mmCIF file of C-alpha atoms in Angstrom:
data_model
loop_
_atom_site.group_PDB
_atom_site.id
_atom_site.type_symbol
_atom_site.label_atom_id
_atom_site.label_comp_id
_atom_site.label_asym_id
_atom_site.label_seq_id
_atom_site.Cartn_x
_atom_site.Cartn_y
_atom_site.Cartn_z
ATOM 1 C CA MET L 268 91.102 144.773 116.137
ATOM 2 C CA ASP L 269 89.675 146.902 113.220
ATOM 3 C CA SER L 270 89.209 143.884 111.047
ATOM 4 C CA ASP L 271 86.579 142.463 113.194
ATOM 5 C CA PRO L 272 82.935 143.443 112.737
ATOM 6 C CA PRO L 273 81.614 145.951 115.382
ATOM 7 C CA PHE L 274 79.204 143.486 116.877
ATOM 8 C CA HIS L 275 78.964 145.195 120.303
ATOM 9 C CA GLU L 276 78.409 148.540 118.722
ATOM 10 C CA ALA L 277 75.671 147.383 116.113
ATOM 11 C CA TYR L 278 73.852 145.188 118.595
ATOM 12 C CA LYS L 279 74.134 147.160 121.713
ATOM 13 C CA THR L 280 70.426 147.160 122.192
ATOM 14 C CA LEU L 281 70.618 143.351 122.485
ATOM 15 C CA PHE L 282 73.582 143.399 124.768
ATOM 16 C CA ASP L 283 71.767 146.007 126.904
ATOM 17 C CA LYS L 284 68.647 143.894 127.010
ATOM 18 C CA ARG L 285 70.903 140.748 128.081
ATOM 19 C CA THR L 286 72.361 142.848 130.908
ATOM 20 C CA ILE L 287 68.931 143.981 132.402
ATOM 21 C CA GLU L 288 67.473 140.368 132.116
ATOM 22 C CA LYS L 289 70.592 138.960 133.955
ATOM 23 C CA LYS L 290 69.999 141.432 136.911
ATOM 24 C CA ILE L 291 66.235 140.696 137.046
ATOM 25 C CA THR L 292 66.530 137.047 136.761
ATOM 26 C CA PRO L 293 70.151 135.921 137.358
ATOM 27 C CA LYS L 294 70.975 132.407 136.231
ATOM 28 C CA ASN L 295 73.737 129.968 136.891
ATOM 29 C CA GLU L 296 75.667 129.580 133.765
ATOM 30 C CA GLN L 297 75.776 125.828 132.790
ATOM 31 C CA VAL L 298 77.827 124.548 129.905
ATOM 32 C CA VAL L 299 75.687 121.936 127.955
ATOM 33 C CA MET L 300 78.091 119.197 126.822
ATOM 34 C CA VAL L 301 77.647 117.911 123.390
ATOM 35 C CA GLU L 302 78.958 114.433 122.351
ATOM 36 C CA GLU L 303 81.432 114.415 119.701
ATOM 37 C CA CYS L 304 81.340 112.080 116.868
ATOM 38 C CA GLU L 305 82.773 111.118 113.471
ATOM 39 C CA LEU L 306 80.430 111.429 110.573
ATOM 40 C CA PRO L 307 80.321 108.292 108.026
ATOM 41 C CA LEU L 308 83.611 108.499 106.091
ATOM 42 C CA ILE L 309 83.581 107.395 102.534
ATOM 43 C CA ASP L 310 86.565 106.958 100.158
ATOM 44 C CA LEU L 311 85.697 108.260 96.645
ATOM 45 C CA SER L 312 88.593 106.591 95.003
ATOM 46 C CA ARG L 313 86.589 103.546 94.724
ATOM 47 C CA LEU L 314 84.380 105.229 92.101
ATOM 48 C CA ASP L 315 87.336 105.607 89.580
ATOM 49 C CA HIS L 316 89.785 102.936 90.629
ATOM 50 C CA GLY L 317 87.672 100.243 92.156
ATOM 51 C CA ASP L 318 86.122 97.167 90.448
ATOM 52 C CA GLU L 319 82.297 97.206 89.758
ATOM 53 C CA GLY L 320 81.487 95.850 93.267
ATOM 54 C CA GLU L 321 83.758 98.723 94.984
ATOM 55 C CA ARG L 322 82.069 101.213 92.990
ATOM 56 C CA GLU L 323 78.514 99.986 93.720
ATOM 57 C CA GLY L 324 79.499 99.647 97.476
ATOM 58 C CA CYS L 325 80.679 103.249 97.522
ATOM 59 C CA LYS L 326 77.382 104.598 95.904
ATOM 60 C CA LEU L 327 75.320 102.626 98.404
ATOM 61 C CA GLU L 328 77.337 104.126 101.305
ATOM 62 C CA ILE L 329 76.632 107.581 99.876
ATOM 63 C CA ALA L 330 72.955 106.977 99.577
ATOM 64 C CA ARG L 331 72.825 105.123 103.151
ATOM 65 C CA ALA L 332 74.597 108.165 104.789
ATOM 66 C CA SER L 333 72.194 110.748 103.050
ATOM 67 C CA LYS L 334 69.192 108.802 104.317
ATOM 68 C CA GLY L 335 70.392 108.128 107.852
ATOM 69 C CA TRP L 336 72.544 111.074 108.605
ATOM 70 C CA GLY L 337 72.108 113.781 105.988
ATOM 71 C CA PHE L 338 75.634 114.298 106.401
ATOM 72 C CA PHE L 339 78.718 112.442 105.459
ATOM 73 C CA GLN L 340 82.523 112.928 104.838
ATOM 74 C CA VAL L 341 84.436 112.150 101.757
ATOM 75 C CA VAL L 342 88.340 111.510 101.199
ATOM 76 C CA ASN L 343 90.137 111.077 98.026
ATOM 77 C CA HIS L 344 87.675 113.515 96.646
ATOM 78 C CA GLY L 345 89.660 115.020 93.755
ATOM 79 C CA ILE L 346 90.417 118.490 95.232
ATOM 80 C CA SER L 347 93.974 118.747 95.786
ATOM 81 C CA CYS L 348 95.714 119.741 99.218
ATOM 82 C CA GLU L 349 97.467 122.366 97.477
ATOM 83 C CA ILE L 350 94.146 124.152 96.364
ATOM 84 C CA LEU L 351 92.625 123.714 99.829
ATOM 85 C CA GLU L 352 95.736 125.028 101.574
ATOM 86 C CA LYS L 353 95.833 127.973 99.113
ATOM 87 C CA MET L 354 92.196 128.752 99.614
ATOM 88 C CA ARG L 355 92.536 128.711 103.329
ATOM 89 C CA PHE L 356 95.467 131.089 103.129
ATOM 90 C CA MET L 357 93.897 133.562 100.589
ATOM 91 C CA GLN L 358 90.625 133.398 102.817
ATOM 92 C CA GLU L 359 92.420 134.358 106.001
ATOM 93 C CA ARG L 360 94.043 137.090 104.341
ATOM 94 C CA VAL L 361 90.953 138.765 102.904
ATOM 95 C CA PHE L 362 89.276 138.550 106.240
ATOM 96 C CA LYS L 363 92.130 140.372 107.838
ATOM 97 C CA GLN L 364 91.477 143.355 105.774
ATOM 98 C CA PRO L 365 90.068 146.350 107.688
ATOM 99 C CA PHE L 366 86.436 146.208 108.199
ATOM 100 C CA ASP L 367 85.942 149.535 106.549
ATOM 101 C CA MET L 368 87.486 147.937 103.488
ATOM 102 C CA LYS L 369 85.310 144.665 103.599
ATOM 103 C CA ILE L 370 82.076 146.548 103.736
ATOM 104 C CA LYS L 371 83.222 148.316 100.459
ATOM 105 C CA GLU L 372 84.151 144.888 98.957
ATOM 106 C CA ASP L 373 83.209 146.078 95.239
ATOM 107 C CA LYS L 374 85.656 148.923 95.582
ATOM 108 C CA TYR L 375 88.571 147.294 97.354
ATOM 109 C CA LEU L 376 88.337 143.490 97.145
ATOM 110 C CA ASN L 377 86.897 142.923 93.590
ATOM 111 C CA PHE L 378 83.721 141.163 94.903
ATOM 112 C CA SER L 379 80.071 142.329 93.863
ATOM 113 C CA ALA L 380 78.483 144.803 96.151
ATOM 114 C CA GLY L 381 76.479 143.033 98.903
ATOM 115 C CA SER L 382 78.881 139.941 98.896
ATOM 116 C CA TYR L 383 80.110 140.838 102.512
ATOM 117 C CA ARG L 384 77.652 139.991 105.260
ATOM 118 C CA TRP L 385 78.008 139.788 108.899
ATOM 119 C CA GLY L 386 75.773 139.314 112.069
ATOM 120 C CA THR L 387 71.933 138.957 111.703
ATOM 121 C CA PRO L 388 70.246 142.245 110.896
ATOM 122 C CA THR L 389 66.766 140.753 111.867
ATOM 123 C CA ALA L 390 67.988 139.489 115.290
ATOM 124 C CA THR L 391 65.697 140.531 118.130
ATOM 125 C CA CYS L 392 67.790 138.732 120.742
ATOM 126 C CA LEU L 393 71.216 137.305 121.171
ATOM 127 C CA ARG L 394 70.092 133.734 120.427
ATOM 128 C CA GLN L 395 69.221 134.868 117.010
ATOM 129 C CA LEU L 396 72.656 136.606 116.385
ATOM 130 C CA SER L 397 75.313 134.811 114.255
ATOM 131 C CA TRP L 398 78.618 135.706 115.449
ATOM 132 C CA SER L 399 80.314 135.517 112.086
ATOM 133 C CA GLU L 400 81.298 137.282 108.917
ATOM 134 C CA ALA L 401 81.181 135.920 105.287
ATOM 135 C CA PHE L 402 81.646 136.615 101.673
ATOM 136 C CA HIS L 403 78.976 135.292 99.445
ATOM 137 C CA ILE L 404 80.222 134.799 95.990
ATOM 138 C CA PRO L 405 78.067 133.682 93.078
ATOM 139 C CA LEU L 406 80.173 131.536 90.728
ATOM 140 C CA LEU L 407 78.888 133.813 87.994
ATOM 141 C CA ASP L 408 81.136 136.515 89.560
ATOM 142 C CA ILE L 409 84.250 134.218 89.510
ATOM 143 C CA SER L 410 83.702 133.410 85.793
ATOM 144 C CA THR L 411 83.905 137.164 85.068
ATOM 145 C CA SER L 412 86.845 137.798 87.459
ATOM 146 C CA PRO L 413 90.323 138.769 85.998
ATOM 147 C CA PRO L 414 92.112 135.803 84.276
ATOM 148 C CA ALA L 415 94.306 133.409 86.427
ATOM 149 C CA GLY L 416 97.474 135.037 87.473
ATOM 150 C CA SER L 417 96.184 138.589 87.282
ATOM 151 C CA ASP L 418 94.554 138.316 90.797
ATOM 152 C CA SER L 419 95.446 135.393 93.136
ATOM 153 C CA LEU L 420 92.379 135.496 95.250
ATOM 154 C CA SER L 421 90.210 135.367 92.002
ATOM 155 C CA SER L 422 92.270 132.576 90.632
ATOM 156 C CA THR L 423 92.234 130.456 93.808
ATOM 157 C CA ILE L 424 88.633 130.745 94.266
ATOM 158 C CA GLY L 425 88.109 129.769 90.543
ATOM 159 C CA GLN L 426 90.285 126.709 90.777
ATOM 160 C CA PHE L 427 88.470 125.663 94.058
ATOM 161 C CA ALA L 428 84.943 126.307 92.531
ATOM 162 C CA THR L 429 85.832 124.366 89.327
ATOM 163 C CA THR L 430 86.793 121.170 91.014
ATOM 164 C CA VAL L 431 84.209 121.363 93.802
ATOM 165 C CA SER L 432 81.386 121.812 91.073
ATOM 166 C CA SER L 433 82.419 118.715 89.444
ATOM 167 C CA LEU L 434 82.293 116.862 92.639
ATOM 168 C CA ALA L 435 78.844 118.071 93.458
ATOM 169 C CA GLN L 436 77.472 117.025 89.968
ATOM 170 C CA LYS L 437 79.097 113.479 90.480
ATOM 171 C CA LEU L 438 77.439 113.170 94.115
ATOM 172 C CA ALA L 439 73.996 114.417 92.859
ATOM 173 C CA GLU L 440 74.099 111.984 90.019
ATOM 174 C CA ILE L 441 74.888 109.051 92.300
ATOM 175 C CA LEU L 442 72.086 110.034 94.679
ATOM 176 C CA ALA L 443 69.456 110.236 91.807
ATOM 177 C CA GLU L 444 70.671 106.850 90.440
ATOM 178 C CA LYS L 445 70.156 105.383 93.880
ATOM 179 C CA LEU L 446 66.588 106.430 93.890
ATOM 180 C CA GLY L 447 66.300 104.582 90.450
ATOM 181 C CA HIS L 448 66.079 107.965 88.639
ATOM 182 C CA LYS L 449 68.923 108.440 86.108
ATOM 183 C CA SER L 450 68.340 111.946 85.088
ATOM 184 C CA THR L 451 70.094 114.932 83.273
ATOM 185 C CA PHE L 452 68.189 117.195 85.808
ATOM 186 C CA PHE L 453 71.380 118.325 87.689
ATOM 187 C CA GLN L 454 73.432 119.021 84.561
ATOM 188 C CA GLU L 455 70.655 121.044 82.890
ATOM 189 C CA HIS L 456 69.477 122.874 86.044
ATOM 190 C CA CYS L 457 72.571 123.216 88.399
ATOM 191 C CA LEU L 458 75.113 125.166 86.398
ATOM 192 C CA PRO L 459 78.173 126.968 87.628
ATOM 193 C CA SER L 460 76.119 130.179 87.077
ATOM 194 C CA THR L 461 73.454 129.227 89.539
ATOM 195 C CA CYS L 462 75.785 127.946 92.537
ATOM 196 C CA TYR L 463 77.766 130.097 94.842
ATOM 197 C CA LEU L 464 80.613 129.975 97.457
ATOM 198 C CA ARG L 465 80.518 131.359 100.919
ATOM 199 C CA MET L 466 83.777 131.996 102.765
ATOM 200 C CA ASN L 467 83.131 132.173 106.580
ATOM 201 C CA ARG L 468 85.019 133.399 109.514
ATOM 202 C CA TYR L 469 83.868 132.970 113.015
ATOM 203 C CA PRO L 470 85.663 135.533 115.329
ATOM 204 C CA PRO L 471 86.312 134.679 119.103
ATOM 205 C CA CYS L 472 83.165 135.525 120.834
ATOM 206 C CA PRO L 473 83.189 136.659 124.395
ATOM 207 C CA ILE L 474 79.905 135.030 125.427
ATOM 208 C CA PRO L 475 80.116 131.444 123.598
ATOM 209 C CA SER L 476 77.400 130.007 125.665
ATOM 210 C CA GLU L 477 74.815 132.563 124.518
ATOM 211 C CA VAL L 478 75.650 133.446 121.000
ATOM 212 C CA PHE L 479 75.921 130.939 117.907
ATOM 213 C CA GLY L 480 78.472 131.480 115.092
ATOM 214 C CA LEU L 481 75.685 130.412 112.839
ATOM 215 C CA MET L 482 72.131 129.689 113.944
ATOM 216 C CA PRO L 483 70.534 126.169 113.731
ATOM 217 C CA HIS L 484 69.255 125.913 110.165
ATOM 218 C CA THR L 485 68.942 123.659 107.053
ATOM 219 C CA ASP L 486 70.488 124.502 103.628
ATOM 220 C CA SER L 487 68.229 125.770 101.060
ATOM 221 C CA ASP L 488 69.970 123.971 98.143
ATOM 222 C CA PHE L 489 70.534 120.361 96.725
ATOM 223 C CA LEU L 490 73.991 119.656 98.289
ATOM 224 C CA THR L 491 76.650 121.510 100.295
ATOM 225 C CA ILE L 492 80.266 120.779 100.251
ATOM 226 C CA LEU L 493 82.191 122.275 103.315
ATOM 227 C CA HIS L 494 85.967 122.588 103.816
ATOM 228 C CA GLN L 495 86.745 123.534 107.259
ATOM 229 C CA ASP L 496 89.777 124.012 109.468
ATOM 230 C CA GLN L 497 90.676 121.927 112.535
ATOM 231 C CA VAL L 498 89.047 124.341 115.261
ATOM 232 C CA GLY L 499 85.793 122.557 115.194
ATOM 233 C CA GLY L 500 82.256 124.022 116.133
ATOM 234 C CA LEU L 501 79.947 122.288 113.380
ATOM 235 C CA GLN L 502 77.034 120.445 115.226
ATOM 236 C CA LEU L 503 74.117 118.603 113.788
ATOM 237 C CA VAL L 504 70.911 116.943 114.975
ATOM 238 C CA LYS L 505 71.101 113.068 114.920
ATOM 239 C CA ASP L 506 68.332 110.924 116.586
ATOM 240 C CA GLY L 507 66.785 113.942 118.079
ATOM 241 C CA LYS L 508 69.937 115.287 119.807
ATOM 242 C CA TRP L 509 72.829 117.636 118.964
ATOM 243 C CA ILE L 510 76.228 116.158 118.232
ATOM 244 C CA SER L 511 79.508 117.653 117.564
ATOM 245 C CA VAL L 512 81.468 116.877 114.240
ATOM 246 C CA LYS L 513 84.976 115.848 114.857
ATOM 247 C CA PRO L 514 87.129 117.692 112.365
ATOM 248 C CA ASN L 515 89.083 115.505 109.869
ATOM 249 C CA PRO L 516 91.927 117.382 108.030
ATOM 250 C CA GLU L 517 91.774 114.930 105.022
ATOM 251 C CA ALA L 518 88.002 115.153 104.393
ATOM 252 C CA LEU L 519 85.346 117.458 102.949
ATOM 253 C CA ILE L 520 82.097 117.310 104.597
ATOM 254 C CA ILE L 521 78.862 116.865 102.353
ATOM 255 C CA ASN L 522 75.257 117.595 103.462
ATOM 256 C CA ILE L 523 71.904 117.236 101.925
ATOM 257 C CA GLY L 524 69.811 120.422 101.543
ATOM 258 C CA ASP L 525 66.129 120.992 101.427
ATOM 259 C CA LEU L 526 65.802 120.647 97.615
ATOM 260 C CA PHE L 527 67.243 117.257 97.510
ATOM 261 C CA GLN L 528 64.869 116.341 100.429
ATOM 262 C CA ALA L 529 62.054 117.497 98.457
ATOM 263 C CA TRP L 530 63.261 116.026 95.171
ATOM 264 C CA SER L 531 63.807 112.683 96.724
ATOM 265 C CA ASN L 532 60.364 112.524 98.459
ATOM 266 C CA ASP L 533 61.811 112.656 102.009
ATOM 267 C CA VAL L 534 64.325 109.653 101.238
ATOM 268 C CA TYR L 535 67.362 111.837 101.692
ATOM 269 C CA LYS L 536 67.352 114.112 104.876
ATOM 270 C CA SER L 537 68.107 117.818 105.106
ATOM 271 C CA VAL L 538 69.029 118.050 108.904
ATOM 272 C CA GLN L 539 69.388 121.011 111.153
ATOM 273 C CA HIS L 540 72.925 122.195 111.887
ATOM 274 C CA ARG L 541 74.678 125.010 113.619
ATOM 275 C CA VAL L 542 78.008 126.392 114.458
ATOM 276 C CA VAL L 543 78.879 127.191 117.951
ATOM 277 C CA THR L 544 81.313 129.988 119.007
ATOM 278 C CA ASN L 545 84.699 129.770 120.675
ATOM 279 C CA SER L 546 85.946 132.286 123.230
ATOM 280 C CA LEU L 547 89.679 131.889 122.263
ATOM 281 C CA VAL L 548 90.150 131.233 118.739
ATOM 282 C CA GLU L 549 88.693 132.194 115.096
ATOM 283 C CA ARG L 550 87.412 129.448 112.826
ATOM 284 C CA PHE L 551 87.521 129.311 108.923
ATOM 285 C CA SER L 552 85.413 127.440 106.406
ATOM 286 C CA THR L 553 84.270 127.514 102.946
ATOM 287 C CA ALA L 554 80.995 126.162 101.761
ATOM 288 C CA TYR L 555 79.887 125.424 98.117
ATOM 289 C CA PHE L 556 76.067 125.587 97.574
ATOM 290 C CA PHE L 557 74.894 123.346 94.712
ATOM 291 C CA CYS L 558 71.794 125.321 93.594
ATOM 292 C CA PRO L 559 69.602 125.475 90.508
ATOM 293 C CA SER L 560 68.405 128.393 88.735
ATOM 294 C CA TYR L 561 65.641 130.466 90.208
ATOM 295 C CA ASP L 562 62.904 129.456 87.765
ATOM 296 C CA THR L 563 63.770 125.719 88.239
ATOM 297 C CA VAL L 564 60.624 123.729 89.398
ATOM 298 C CA ILE L 565 61.264 121.207 92.316
ATOM 299 C CA HIS L 566 59.181 118.333 92.411
ATOM 300 C CA SER L 567 59.405 114.794 93.648
ATOM 301 C CA CYS L 568 60.777 112.128 91.470
ATOM 302 C CA HIS L 569 58.259 109.650 93.000
ATOM 303 C CA GLU L 570 54.563 109.611 93.586
ATOM 304 C CA PRO L 571 52.530 110.352 95.832
ATOM 305 C CA SER L 572 54.514 113.543 96.459
ATOM 306 C CA VAL L 573 54.991 114.747 100.032
ATOM 307 C CA TYR L 574 55.503 118.204 98.825
ATOM 308 C CA ARG L 575 53.821 120.361 96.218
ATOM 309 C CA LYS L 576 55.648 121.598 93.258
ATOM 310 C CA PHE L 577 57.553 124.885 93.760
ATOM 311 C CA SER L 578 60.164 127.109 92.042
ATOM 312 C CA PHE L 579 63.547 127.690 93.655
ATOM 313 C CA ARG L 580 62.668 131.379 93.536
ATOM 314 C CA GLU L 581 59.399 130.826 95.521
ATOM 315 C CA TYR L 582 61.279 128.740 97.992
ATOM 316 C CA ARG L 583 63.909 131.434 98.702
ATOM 317 C CA GLN L 584 61.447 134.268 98.755
ATOM 318 C CA ARG L 585 59.219 132.305 101.550
ATOM 319 C CA VAL L 586 62.286 131.514 103.532
ATOM 320 C CA GLN L 587 63.367 135.281 103.536
ATOM 321 C CA GLU L 588 59.750 136.262 104.405
ATOM 322 C CA ASP L 589 59.668 133.831 107.427
ATOM 323 C CA VAL L 590 63.218 134.972 108.660
ATOM 324 C CA GLN L 591 62.123 138.579 108.648
ATOM 325 C CA LYS L 592 58.806 138.112 110.217
ATOM 326 C CA LEU L 593 59.625 135.163 112.628
ATOM 327 C CA GLY L 594 63.465 135.447 113.118
ATOM 328 C CA SER L 595 63.970 131.913 111.737
ATOM 329 C CA LYS L 596 63.429 129.607 108.762
ATOM 330 C CA ILE L 597 60.205 127.345 108.442
ATOM 331 C CA GLY L 598 61.554 125.925 105.106
ATOM 332 C CA LEU L 599 59.960 122.664 103.712
ATOM 333 C CA PRO L 600 56.984 122.275 106.055
ATOM 334 C CA ARG L 601 55.486 125.380 104.213
ATOM 335 C CA PHE L 602 55.265 123.221 101.058
ATOM 336 C CA LEU L 603 53.577 120.035 102.439
ATOM 337 C CA VAL L 604 50.890 118.736 100.116
ATOM 338 C CA GLN L 605 48.437 118.579 103.159
ATOM 339 C CA SER L 606 49.235 122.243 104.232
ATOM 340 C CA GLN L 607 47.811 123.413 100.952
#
């Protein structure tokens, strides 16, 4: 259909290379089974309605999951079902627009030029290709969008972003507190103007065993908050092996990013995760990335520090350089003290 990105045409060289390799060294296709599990589930209603013991217990569970898993789920999170359902509806509608309109998003869809992205321009083999399309939307763009009611997509994104931003601040402050570090750092540096949303669509893929929806990676932020549909496909590394996350319709997924791992001096873990493709059905998700300004300096809240100080701008630039040169991100190991 004409709304799908032209993966086969754009990456014809990679598909031709695959065909040649299969003729030279034919392999038996084997499906690798990945165990499905449920992430730690945390009821956030205890923070507002529980007694002191319940509030403290909830905070400890958040910190424990961030140390042991790097991922957890939250329910009673304060984002209404109405907003989430509307967001999913509007997201589905915008991705169904013709591909030729999506690549001219500033003209037709009221998004900044460059917001729409698909595939992996730097891919040199199919294993480096992400079979997905996305709109990357800085929250700064949302604040300058038409007022609520004048454009239902902008209005819905704005409602979602406002509530999720508040949740991100709350979780960051709890994680800082559990490190014994009560700080205004996140309020001062992680503003709505520095964070962004990414609306994702993963089209059906004809070769799901060979192509990821999203390559294995860690997130280059403090926290990510994910709302996904019930198709499944998100996988993460736990105890050295990949596990598949069982979707929960009531929950949002939270994961620790690289910046929080560095800031916490390796107490909280930013773990590898990926999205696998599906040959039959499409998958939708929306991710909120809790980021500081580019000039913000990241340094450990405890000494001796595992990582040297670095700015968010320097970190992003190094990640981009590595992806262009190597095809994948190196991330935090580049900033270890002993690597200087």
